[in-house]
mmCIF file of C-alpha atoms and ligand atoms in Angstrom:
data_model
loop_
_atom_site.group_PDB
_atom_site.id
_atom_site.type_symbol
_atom_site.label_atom_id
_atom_site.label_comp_id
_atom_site.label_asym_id
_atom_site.label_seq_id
_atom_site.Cartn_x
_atom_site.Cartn_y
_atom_site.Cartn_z
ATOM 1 C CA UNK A 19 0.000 0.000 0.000
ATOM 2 C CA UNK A 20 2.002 2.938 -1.668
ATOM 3 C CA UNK A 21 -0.654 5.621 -2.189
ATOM 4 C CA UNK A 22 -0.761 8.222 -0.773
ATOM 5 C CA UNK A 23 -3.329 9.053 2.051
ATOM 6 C CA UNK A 24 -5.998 11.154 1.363
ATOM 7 C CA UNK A 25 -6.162 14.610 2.851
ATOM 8 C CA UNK A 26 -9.706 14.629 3.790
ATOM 9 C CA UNK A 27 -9.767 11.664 5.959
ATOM 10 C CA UNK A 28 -11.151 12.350 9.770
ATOM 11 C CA UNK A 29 -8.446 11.642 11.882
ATOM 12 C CA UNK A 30 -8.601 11.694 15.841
ATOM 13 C CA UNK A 31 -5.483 14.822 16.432
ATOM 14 C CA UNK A 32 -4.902 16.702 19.574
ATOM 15 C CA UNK A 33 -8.164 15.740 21.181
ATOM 16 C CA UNK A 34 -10.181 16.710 17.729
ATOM 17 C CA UNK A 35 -11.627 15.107 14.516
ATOM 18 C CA UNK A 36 -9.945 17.096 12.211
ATOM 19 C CA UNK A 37 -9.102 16.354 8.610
ATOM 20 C CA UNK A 38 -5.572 14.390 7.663
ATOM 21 C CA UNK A 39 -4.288 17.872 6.284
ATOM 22 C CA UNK A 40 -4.353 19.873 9.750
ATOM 23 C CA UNK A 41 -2.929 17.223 11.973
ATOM 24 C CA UNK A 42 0.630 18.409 11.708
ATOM 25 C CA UNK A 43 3.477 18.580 14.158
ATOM 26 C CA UNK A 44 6.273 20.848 14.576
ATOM 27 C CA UNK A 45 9.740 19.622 12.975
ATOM 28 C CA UNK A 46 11.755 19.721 16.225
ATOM 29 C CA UNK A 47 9.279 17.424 17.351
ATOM 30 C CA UNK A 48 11.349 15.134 20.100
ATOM 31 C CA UNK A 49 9.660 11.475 18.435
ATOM 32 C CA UNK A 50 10.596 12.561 15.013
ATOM 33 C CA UNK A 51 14.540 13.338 15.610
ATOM 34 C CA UNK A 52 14.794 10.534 18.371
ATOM 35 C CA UNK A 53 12.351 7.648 17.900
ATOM 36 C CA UNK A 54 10.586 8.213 21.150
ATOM 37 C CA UNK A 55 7.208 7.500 20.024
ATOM 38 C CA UNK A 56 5.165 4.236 20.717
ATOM 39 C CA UNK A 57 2.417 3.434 18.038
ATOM 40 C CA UNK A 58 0.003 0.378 17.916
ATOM 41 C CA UNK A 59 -1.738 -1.334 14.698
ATOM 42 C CA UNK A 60 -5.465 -2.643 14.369
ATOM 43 C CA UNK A 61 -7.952 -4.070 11.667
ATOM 44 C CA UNK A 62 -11.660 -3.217 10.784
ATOM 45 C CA UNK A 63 -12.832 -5.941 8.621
ATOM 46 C CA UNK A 64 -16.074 -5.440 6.051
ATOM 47 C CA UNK A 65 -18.667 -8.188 5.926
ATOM 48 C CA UNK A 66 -20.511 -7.550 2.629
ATOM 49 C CA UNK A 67 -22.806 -10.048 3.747
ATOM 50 C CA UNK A 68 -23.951 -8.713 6.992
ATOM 51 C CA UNK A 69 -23.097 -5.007 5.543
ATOM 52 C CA UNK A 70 -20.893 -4.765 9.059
ATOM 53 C CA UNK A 71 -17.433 -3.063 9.850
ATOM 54 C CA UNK A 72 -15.983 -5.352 12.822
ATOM 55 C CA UNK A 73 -12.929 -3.986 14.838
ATOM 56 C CA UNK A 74 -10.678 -7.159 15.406
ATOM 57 C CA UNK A 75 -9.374 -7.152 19.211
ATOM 58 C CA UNK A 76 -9.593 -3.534 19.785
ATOM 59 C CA UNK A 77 -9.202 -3.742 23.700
ATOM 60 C CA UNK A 78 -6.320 -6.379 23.492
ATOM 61 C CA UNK A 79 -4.584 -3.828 21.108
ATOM 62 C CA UNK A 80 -5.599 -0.622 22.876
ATOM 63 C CA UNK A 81 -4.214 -2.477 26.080
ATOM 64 C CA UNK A 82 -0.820 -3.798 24.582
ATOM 65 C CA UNK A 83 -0.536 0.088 23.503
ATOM 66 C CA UNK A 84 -0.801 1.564 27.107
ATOM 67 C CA UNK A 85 1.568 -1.101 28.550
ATOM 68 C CA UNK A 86 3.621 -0.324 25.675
ATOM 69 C CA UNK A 87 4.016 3.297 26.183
ATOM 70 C CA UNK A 88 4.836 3.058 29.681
ATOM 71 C CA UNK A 89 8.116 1.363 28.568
ATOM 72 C CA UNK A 90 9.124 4.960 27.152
ATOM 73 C CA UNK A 91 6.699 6.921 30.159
ATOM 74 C CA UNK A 92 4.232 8.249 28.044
ATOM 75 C CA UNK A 93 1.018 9.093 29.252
ATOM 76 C CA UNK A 94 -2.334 8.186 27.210
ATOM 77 C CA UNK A 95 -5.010 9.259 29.613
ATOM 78 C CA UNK A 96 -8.021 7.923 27.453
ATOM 79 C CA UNK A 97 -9.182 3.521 29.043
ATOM 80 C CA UNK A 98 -8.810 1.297 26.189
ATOM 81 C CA UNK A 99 -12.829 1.624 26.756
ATOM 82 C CA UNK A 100 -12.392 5.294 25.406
ATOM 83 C CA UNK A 101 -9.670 4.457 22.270
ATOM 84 C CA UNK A 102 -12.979 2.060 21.196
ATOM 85 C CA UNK A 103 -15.092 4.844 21.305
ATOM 86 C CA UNK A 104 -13.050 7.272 19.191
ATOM 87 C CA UNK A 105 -12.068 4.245 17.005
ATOM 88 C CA UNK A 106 -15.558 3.527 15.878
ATOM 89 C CA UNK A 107 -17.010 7.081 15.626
ATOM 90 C CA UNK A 108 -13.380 7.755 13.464
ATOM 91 C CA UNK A 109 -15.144 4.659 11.007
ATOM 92 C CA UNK A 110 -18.294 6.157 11.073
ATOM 93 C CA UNK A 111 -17.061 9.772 10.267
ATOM 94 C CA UNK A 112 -15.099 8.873 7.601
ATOM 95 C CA UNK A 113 -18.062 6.580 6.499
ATOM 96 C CA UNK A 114 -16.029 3.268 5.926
ATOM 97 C CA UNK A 115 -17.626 0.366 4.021
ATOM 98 C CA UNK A 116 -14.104 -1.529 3.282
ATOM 99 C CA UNK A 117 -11.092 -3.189 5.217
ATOM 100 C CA UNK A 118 -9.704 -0.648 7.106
ATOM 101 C CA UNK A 119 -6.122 -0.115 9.044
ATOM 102 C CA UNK A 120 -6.350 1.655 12.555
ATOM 103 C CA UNK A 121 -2.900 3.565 13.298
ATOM 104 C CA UNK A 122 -3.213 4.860 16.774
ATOM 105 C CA UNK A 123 0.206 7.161 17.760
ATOM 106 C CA UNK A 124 1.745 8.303 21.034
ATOM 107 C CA UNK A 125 4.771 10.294 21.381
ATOM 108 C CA UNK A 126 7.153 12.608 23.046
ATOM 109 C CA UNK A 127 6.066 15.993 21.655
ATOM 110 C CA UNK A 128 8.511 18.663 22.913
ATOM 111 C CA UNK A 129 10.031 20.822 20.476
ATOM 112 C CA UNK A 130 13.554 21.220 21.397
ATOM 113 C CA UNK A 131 16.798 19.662 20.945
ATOM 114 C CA UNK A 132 18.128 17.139 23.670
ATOM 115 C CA UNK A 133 17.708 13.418 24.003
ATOM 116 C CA UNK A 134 16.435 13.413 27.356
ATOM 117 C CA UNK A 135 12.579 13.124 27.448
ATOM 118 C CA UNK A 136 10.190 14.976 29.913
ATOM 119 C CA UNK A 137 6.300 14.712 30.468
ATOM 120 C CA UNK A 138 5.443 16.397 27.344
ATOM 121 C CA UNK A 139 3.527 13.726 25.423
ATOM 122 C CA UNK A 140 0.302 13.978 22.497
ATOM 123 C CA UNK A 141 -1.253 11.111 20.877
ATOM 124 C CA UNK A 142 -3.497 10.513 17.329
ATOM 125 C CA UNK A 143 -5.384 7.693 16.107
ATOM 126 C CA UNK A 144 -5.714 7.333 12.216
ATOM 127 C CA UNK A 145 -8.054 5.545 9.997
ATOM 128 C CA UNK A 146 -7.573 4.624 6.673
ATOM 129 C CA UNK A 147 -8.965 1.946 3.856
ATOM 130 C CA UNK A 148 -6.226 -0.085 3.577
ATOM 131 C CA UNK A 149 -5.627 -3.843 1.619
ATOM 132 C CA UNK A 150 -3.188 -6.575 1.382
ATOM 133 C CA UNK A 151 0.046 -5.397 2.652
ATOM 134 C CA UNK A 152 2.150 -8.434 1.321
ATOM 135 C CA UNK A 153 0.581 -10.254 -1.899
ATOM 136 C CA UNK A 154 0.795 -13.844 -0.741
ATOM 137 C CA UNK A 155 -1.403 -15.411 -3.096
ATOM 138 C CA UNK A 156 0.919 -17.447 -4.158
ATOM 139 C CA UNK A 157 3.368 -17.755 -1.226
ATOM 140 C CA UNK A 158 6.135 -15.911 -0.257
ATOM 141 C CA UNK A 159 9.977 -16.465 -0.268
ATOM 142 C CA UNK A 160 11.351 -14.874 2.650
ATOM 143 C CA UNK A 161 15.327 -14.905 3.648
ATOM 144 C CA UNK A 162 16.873 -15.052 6.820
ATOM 145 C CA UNK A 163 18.175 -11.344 7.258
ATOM 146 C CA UNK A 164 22.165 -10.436 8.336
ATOM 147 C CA UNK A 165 20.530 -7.860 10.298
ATOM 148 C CA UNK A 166 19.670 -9.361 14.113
ATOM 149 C CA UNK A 167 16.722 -8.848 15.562
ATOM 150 C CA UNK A 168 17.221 -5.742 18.742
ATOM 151 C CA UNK A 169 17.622 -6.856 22.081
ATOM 152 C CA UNK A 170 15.491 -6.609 24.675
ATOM 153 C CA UNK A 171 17.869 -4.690 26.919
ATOM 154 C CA UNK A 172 18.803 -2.543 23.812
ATOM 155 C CA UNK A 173 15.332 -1.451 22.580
ATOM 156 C CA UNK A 174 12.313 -3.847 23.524
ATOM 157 C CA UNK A 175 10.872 -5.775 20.531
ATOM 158 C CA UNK A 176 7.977 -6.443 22.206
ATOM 159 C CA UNK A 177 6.191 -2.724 22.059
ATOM 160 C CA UNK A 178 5.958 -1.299 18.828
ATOM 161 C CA UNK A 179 8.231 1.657 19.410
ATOM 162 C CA UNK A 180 8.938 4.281 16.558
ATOM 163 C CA UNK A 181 12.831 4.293 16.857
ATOM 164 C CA UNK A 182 13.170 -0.133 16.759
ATOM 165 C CA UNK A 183 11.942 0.063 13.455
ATOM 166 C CA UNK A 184 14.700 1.122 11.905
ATOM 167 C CA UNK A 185 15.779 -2.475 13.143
ATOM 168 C CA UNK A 186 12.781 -3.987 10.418
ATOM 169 C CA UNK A 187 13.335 -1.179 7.988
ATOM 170 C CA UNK A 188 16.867 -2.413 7.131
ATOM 171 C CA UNK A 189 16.076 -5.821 7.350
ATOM 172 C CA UNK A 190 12.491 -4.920 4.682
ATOM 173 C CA UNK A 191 14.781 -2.940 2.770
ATOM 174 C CA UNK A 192 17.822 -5.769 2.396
ATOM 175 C CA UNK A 193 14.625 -8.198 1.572
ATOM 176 C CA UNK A 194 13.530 -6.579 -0.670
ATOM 177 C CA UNK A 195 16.866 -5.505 -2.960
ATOM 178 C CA UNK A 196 17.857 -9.327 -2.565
ATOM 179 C CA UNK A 197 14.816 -10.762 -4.375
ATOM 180 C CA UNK A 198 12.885 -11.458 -1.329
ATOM 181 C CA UNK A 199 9.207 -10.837 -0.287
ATOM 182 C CA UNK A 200 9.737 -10.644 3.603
ATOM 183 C CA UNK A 201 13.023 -10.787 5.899
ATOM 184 C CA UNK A 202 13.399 -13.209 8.848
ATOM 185 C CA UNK A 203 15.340 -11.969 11.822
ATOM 186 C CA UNK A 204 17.100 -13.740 13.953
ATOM 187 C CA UNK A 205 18.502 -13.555 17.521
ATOM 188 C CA UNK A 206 21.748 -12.508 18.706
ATOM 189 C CA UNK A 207 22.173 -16.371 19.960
ATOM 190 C CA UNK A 208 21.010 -17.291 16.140
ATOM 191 C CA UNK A 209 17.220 -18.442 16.767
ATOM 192 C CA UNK A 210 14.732 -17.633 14.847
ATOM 193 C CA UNK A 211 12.633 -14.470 16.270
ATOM 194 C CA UNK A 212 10.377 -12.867 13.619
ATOM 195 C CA UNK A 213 9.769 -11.425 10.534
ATOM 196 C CA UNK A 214 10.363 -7.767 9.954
ATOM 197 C CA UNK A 215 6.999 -6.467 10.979
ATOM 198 C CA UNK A 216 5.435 -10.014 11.510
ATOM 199 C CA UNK A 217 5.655 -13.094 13.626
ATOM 200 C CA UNK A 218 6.549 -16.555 12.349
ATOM 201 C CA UNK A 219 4.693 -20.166 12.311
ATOM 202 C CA UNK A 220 6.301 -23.498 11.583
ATOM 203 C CA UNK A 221 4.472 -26.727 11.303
ATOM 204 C CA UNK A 222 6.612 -29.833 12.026
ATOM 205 C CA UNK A 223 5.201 -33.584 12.550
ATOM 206 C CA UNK A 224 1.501 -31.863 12.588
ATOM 207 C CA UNK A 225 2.669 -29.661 15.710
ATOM 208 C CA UNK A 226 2.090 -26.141 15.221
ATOM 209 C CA UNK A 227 5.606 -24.083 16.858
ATOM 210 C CA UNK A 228 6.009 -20.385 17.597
ATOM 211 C CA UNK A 229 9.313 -18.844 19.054
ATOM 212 C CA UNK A 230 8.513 -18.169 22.501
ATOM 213 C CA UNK A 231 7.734 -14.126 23.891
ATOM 214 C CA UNK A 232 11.394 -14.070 24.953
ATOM 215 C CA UNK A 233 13.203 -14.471 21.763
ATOM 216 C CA UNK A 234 12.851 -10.585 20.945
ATOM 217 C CA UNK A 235 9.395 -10.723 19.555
ATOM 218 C CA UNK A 236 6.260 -8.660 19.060
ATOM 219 C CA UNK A 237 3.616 -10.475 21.659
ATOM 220 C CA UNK A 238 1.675 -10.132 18.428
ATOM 221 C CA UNK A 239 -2.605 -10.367 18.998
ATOM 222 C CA UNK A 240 -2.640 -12.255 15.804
ATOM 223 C CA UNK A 241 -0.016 -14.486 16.885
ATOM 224 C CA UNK A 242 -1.982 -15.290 19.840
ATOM 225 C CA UNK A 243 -5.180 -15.589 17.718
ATOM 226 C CA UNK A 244 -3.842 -18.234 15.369
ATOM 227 C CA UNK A 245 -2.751 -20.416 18.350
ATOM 228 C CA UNK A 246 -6.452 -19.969 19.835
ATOM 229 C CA UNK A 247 -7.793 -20.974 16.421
ATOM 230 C CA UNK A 248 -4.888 -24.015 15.845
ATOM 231 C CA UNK A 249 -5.963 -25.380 19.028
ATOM 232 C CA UNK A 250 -10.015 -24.615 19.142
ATOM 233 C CA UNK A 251 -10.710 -25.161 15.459
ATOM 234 C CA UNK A 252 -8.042 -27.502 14.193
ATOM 235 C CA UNK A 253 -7.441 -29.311 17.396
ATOM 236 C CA UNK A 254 -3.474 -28.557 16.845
ATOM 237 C CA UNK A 255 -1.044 -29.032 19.333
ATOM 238 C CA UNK A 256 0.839 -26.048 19.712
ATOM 239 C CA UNK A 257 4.329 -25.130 20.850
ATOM 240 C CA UNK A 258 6.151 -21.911 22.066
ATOM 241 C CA UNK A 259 9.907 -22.950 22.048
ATOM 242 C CA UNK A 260 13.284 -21.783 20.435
ATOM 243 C CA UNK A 261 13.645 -22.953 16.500
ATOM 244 C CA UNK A 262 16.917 -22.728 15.006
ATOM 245 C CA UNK A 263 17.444 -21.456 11.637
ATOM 246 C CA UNK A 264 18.498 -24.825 10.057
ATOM 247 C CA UNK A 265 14.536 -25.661 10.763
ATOM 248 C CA UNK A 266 13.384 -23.521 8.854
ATOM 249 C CA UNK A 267 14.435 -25.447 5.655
ATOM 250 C CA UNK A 268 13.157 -28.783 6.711
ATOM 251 C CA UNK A 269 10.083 -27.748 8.348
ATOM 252 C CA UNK A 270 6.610 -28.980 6.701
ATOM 253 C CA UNK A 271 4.502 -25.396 6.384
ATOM 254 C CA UNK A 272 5.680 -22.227 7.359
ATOM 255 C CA UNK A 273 3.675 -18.602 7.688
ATOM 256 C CA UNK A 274 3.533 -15.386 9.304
ATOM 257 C CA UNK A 275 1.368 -13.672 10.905
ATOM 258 C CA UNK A 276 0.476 -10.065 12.145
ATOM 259 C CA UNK A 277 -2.309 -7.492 11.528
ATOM 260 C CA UNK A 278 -1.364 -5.955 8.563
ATOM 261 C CA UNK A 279 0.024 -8.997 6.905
ATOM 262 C CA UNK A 280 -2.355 -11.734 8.083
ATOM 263 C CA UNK A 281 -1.629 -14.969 7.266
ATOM 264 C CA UNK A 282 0.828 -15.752 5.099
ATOM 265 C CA UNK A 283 1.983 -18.609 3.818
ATOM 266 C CA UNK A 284 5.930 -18.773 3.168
ATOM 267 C CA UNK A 285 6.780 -21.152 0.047
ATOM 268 C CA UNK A 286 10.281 -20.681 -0.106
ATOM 269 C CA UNK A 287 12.989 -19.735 2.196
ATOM 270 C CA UNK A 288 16.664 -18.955 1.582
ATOM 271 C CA UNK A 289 15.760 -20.311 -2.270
ATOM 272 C CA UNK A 290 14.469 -23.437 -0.715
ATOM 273 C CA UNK A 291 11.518 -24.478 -0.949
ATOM 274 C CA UNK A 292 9.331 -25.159 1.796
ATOM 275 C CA UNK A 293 8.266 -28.777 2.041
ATOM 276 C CA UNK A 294 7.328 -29.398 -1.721
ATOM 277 C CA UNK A 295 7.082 -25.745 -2.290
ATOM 278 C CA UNK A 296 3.162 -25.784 -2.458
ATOM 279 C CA UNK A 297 0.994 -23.606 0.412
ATOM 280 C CA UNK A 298 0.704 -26.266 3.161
ATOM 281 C CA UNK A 299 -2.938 -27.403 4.192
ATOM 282 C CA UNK A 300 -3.052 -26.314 7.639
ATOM 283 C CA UNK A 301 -1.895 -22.648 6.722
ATOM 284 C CA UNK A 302 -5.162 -22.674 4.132
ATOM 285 C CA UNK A 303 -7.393 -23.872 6.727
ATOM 286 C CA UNK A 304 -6.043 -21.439 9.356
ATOM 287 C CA UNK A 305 -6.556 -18.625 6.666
ATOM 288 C CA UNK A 306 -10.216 -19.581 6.482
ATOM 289 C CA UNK A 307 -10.830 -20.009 10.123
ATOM 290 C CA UNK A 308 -9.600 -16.241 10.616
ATOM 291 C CA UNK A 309 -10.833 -15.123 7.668
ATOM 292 C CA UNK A 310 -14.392 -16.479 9.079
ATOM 293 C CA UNK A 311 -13.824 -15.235 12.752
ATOM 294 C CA UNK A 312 -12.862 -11.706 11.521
ATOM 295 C CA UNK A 313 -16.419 -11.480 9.806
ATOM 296 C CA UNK A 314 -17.882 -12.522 12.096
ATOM 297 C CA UNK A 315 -19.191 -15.721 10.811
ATOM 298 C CA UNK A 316 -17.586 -18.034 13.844
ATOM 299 C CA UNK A 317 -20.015 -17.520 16.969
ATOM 300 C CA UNK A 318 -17.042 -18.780 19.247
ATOM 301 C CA UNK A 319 -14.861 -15.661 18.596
ATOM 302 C CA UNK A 320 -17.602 -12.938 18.040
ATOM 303 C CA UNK A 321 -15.722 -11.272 21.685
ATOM 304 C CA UNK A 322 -12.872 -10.446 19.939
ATOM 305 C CA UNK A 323 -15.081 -8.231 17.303
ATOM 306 C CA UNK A 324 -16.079 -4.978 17.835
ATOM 307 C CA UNK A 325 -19.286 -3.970 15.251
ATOM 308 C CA UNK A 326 -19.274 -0.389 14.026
ATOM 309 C CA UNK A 327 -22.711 0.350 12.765
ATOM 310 C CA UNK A 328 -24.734 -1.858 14.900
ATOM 311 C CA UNK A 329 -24.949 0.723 17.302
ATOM 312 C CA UNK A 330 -26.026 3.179 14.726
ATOM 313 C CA UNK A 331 -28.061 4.954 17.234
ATOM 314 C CA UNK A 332 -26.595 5.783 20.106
ATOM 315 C CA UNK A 333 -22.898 7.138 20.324
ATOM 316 C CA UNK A 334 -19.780 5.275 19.772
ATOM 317 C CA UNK A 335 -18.425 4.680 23.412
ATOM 318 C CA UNK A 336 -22.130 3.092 23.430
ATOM 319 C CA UNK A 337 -20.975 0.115 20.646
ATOM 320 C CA UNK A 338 -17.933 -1.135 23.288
ATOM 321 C CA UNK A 339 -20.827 -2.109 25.506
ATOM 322 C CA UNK A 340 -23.065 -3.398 21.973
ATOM 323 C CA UNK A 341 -20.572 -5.759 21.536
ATOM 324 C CA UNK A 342 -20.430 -7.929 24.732
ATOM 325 C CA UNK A 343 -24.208 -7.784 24.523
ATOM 326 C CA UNK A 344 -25.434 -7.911 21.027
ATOM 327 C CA UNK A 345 -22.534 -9.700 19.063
ATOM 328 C CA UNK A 346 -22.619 -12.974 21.128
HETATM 329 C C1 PLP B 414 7.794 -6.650 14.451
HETATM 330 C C2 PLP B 414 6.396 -7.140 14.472
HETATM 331 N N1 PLP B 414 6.155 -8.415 14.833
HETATM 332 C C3 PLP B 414 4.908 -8.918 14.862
HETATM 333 C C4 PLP B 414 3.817 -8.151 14.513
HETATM 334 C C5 PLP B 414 2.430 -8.743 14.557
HETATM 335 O O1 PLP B 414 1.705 -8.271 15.656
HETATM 336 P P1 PLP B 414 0.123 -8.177 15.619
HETATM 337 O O2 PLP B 414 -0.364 -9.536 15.258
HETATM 338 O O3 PLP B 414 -0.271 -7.785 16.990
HETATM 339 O O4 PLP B 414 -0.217 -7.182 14.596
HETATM 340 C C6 PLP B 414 4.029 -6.820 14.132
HETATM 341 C C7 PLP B 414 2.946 -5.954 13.772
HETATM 342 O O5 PLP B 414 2.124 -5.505 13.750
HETATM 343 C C8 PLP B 414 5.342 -6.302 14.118
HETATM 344 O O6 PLP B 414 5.576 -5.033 13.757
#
């Protein structure tokens, strides 16, 4: 997703709905010349059938955000209750009827030079239509990156903080000029940790295996979603444990995972191919069973979905409660 966004959007700025073109900050902003900021990613999924925009997770997320941004000691004084509120009324402003990304942003805001932070923090959430952000239609080949993935003591991997990027940015970016779709970091002891802005899957002997939450990963909701639906829908065994690199070429299906990517299925890695180099069966039925639960269509994960219109009537903070009620 390239394009540019558009300048009329509604986006949540300063404590306002304002349009995409007057939420602007300053260029000495702290965030900007140091990294300091701490920003969190959602879905809204569009169920043509039902004619329904659901939020995926939206509490989970707006949680992992706050505990996230007290790593770097910024204040968001809005509940994750609240962050629903303004998330949905942002959908209905802007009138959404499509798949939609939800970019909420804090940051350290003082306009000055000097590394050193103080209280001075703002926060935004954004809203925009967005699609497929890897095509994986046919698979992916990914390769193991010479860039290591950032320590915990270093910068944490596990909250989405502005500056760590840079870590996934070289690693995209070295992907990408080397003929690859994604990049696959790995630790500083050589295990496998993630992919640049995604976490990893492998299937071996019919057992489903994640690296575990202290290998320098993102504790990724989607992450945590597929192992829900591996075990509930599938009946899966699955693992959390340390998987060397050399696995990764003998392994029977491999995919990653996150909210902008989804599931994707990895055909080849390191111009190997996975397996026999065709998607793997369990990755195609895990696709479906999220692709159903993020409509909507599985009654058994209907909590994690947030509806937008539903609660047409009555004001947005008003759908949070909708959806425990309503949904189920
Ligand atoms: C580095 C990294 N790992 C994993 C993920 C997946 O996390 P989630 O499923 O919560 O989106 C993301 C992104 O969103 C990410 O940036």
């Amino acid at each position: 997703m390239k394009a540019e966004a558009d300048q009329n959007l509604i986006v949540y700025f300063g404590g306002q709905y304002v349009p995409l073109r007057e939420a602007r900050v300053g260029i000495l902003t702290h965030a900007l010349h140091y990294g300091t900021g701490v920003f969190e990613g959602l879905r809204a999924y569009w169920d043509e059938p039902a004619q329904e925009l659901f939020v995926m997770r939206p509490v989970e997320h707006y949680e992992r955000w706050k505990q996230n941004c007290g790593i770097l000691r910024i204040e968001v004084p809005a509940s994750p209750e609240e962050l629903c509120g303004i998330t949905v009324e942002l959908m209905r402003r802007n009138g959404f009827r499509t798949n939609v990304y939800v970019r909420p942003i804090a940051y350290k805001s003082a306009e000055r030079i000097g590394v050193s932070t103080d209280d001075q923090d703002a926060w935004a959430v954004i809203a925009l239509p967005y699609g497929d952000y890897l095509h994986a239609e046919k698979g992916l080949h990914a390769g193991v990156s010479s860039w290591r993935r950032i320590e915990d003591n270093a910068i944490p991997a596990r909250a989405k903080i502005c500056g760590a990027y840079v870590n996934s940015a070289l690693a995209s970016d070295e992907a990408r000029h080397a003929g690859f779709d994604e990049a696959i970091f790995l630790t500083e002891s050589g295990h496998v940790a993630e992919g640049a802005t995604c976490n990893i899957f492998m299937v071996r002997k019919g057992k489903l295996i994640t690296p575990p939450i202290t290998d320098n990963v993102l504790e990724g909701i989607t992450r945590d979603s597929i192992m829900e639906l591996a075990q509930g829908e599938l009946g899966l065994q699955v693992l959390e444990r340390p998987i060397d690199r050399s696995e990764l070429y003998v392994c029977d299906e491999l995919f990653l995972t996150g909210t902008a990517v989804g599931i994707a299925p990895v055909v080849r890695v390191d111009h190997r191919p996975v397996k026999d180099g065709a998607i793997g069966a369990i990755v195609r039925q895990l696709q479906q069973s999220y692709f159903d639960a993020t409509r909507g269509h599985l009654r058994a994960y209907r909590r994690w979905l947030l509806p937008v219109y539903r609660a047409q009537q009555g004001p947005a903070k008003d759908a949070v409660r909708l959806a425990e009620t309503s949904v189920a």
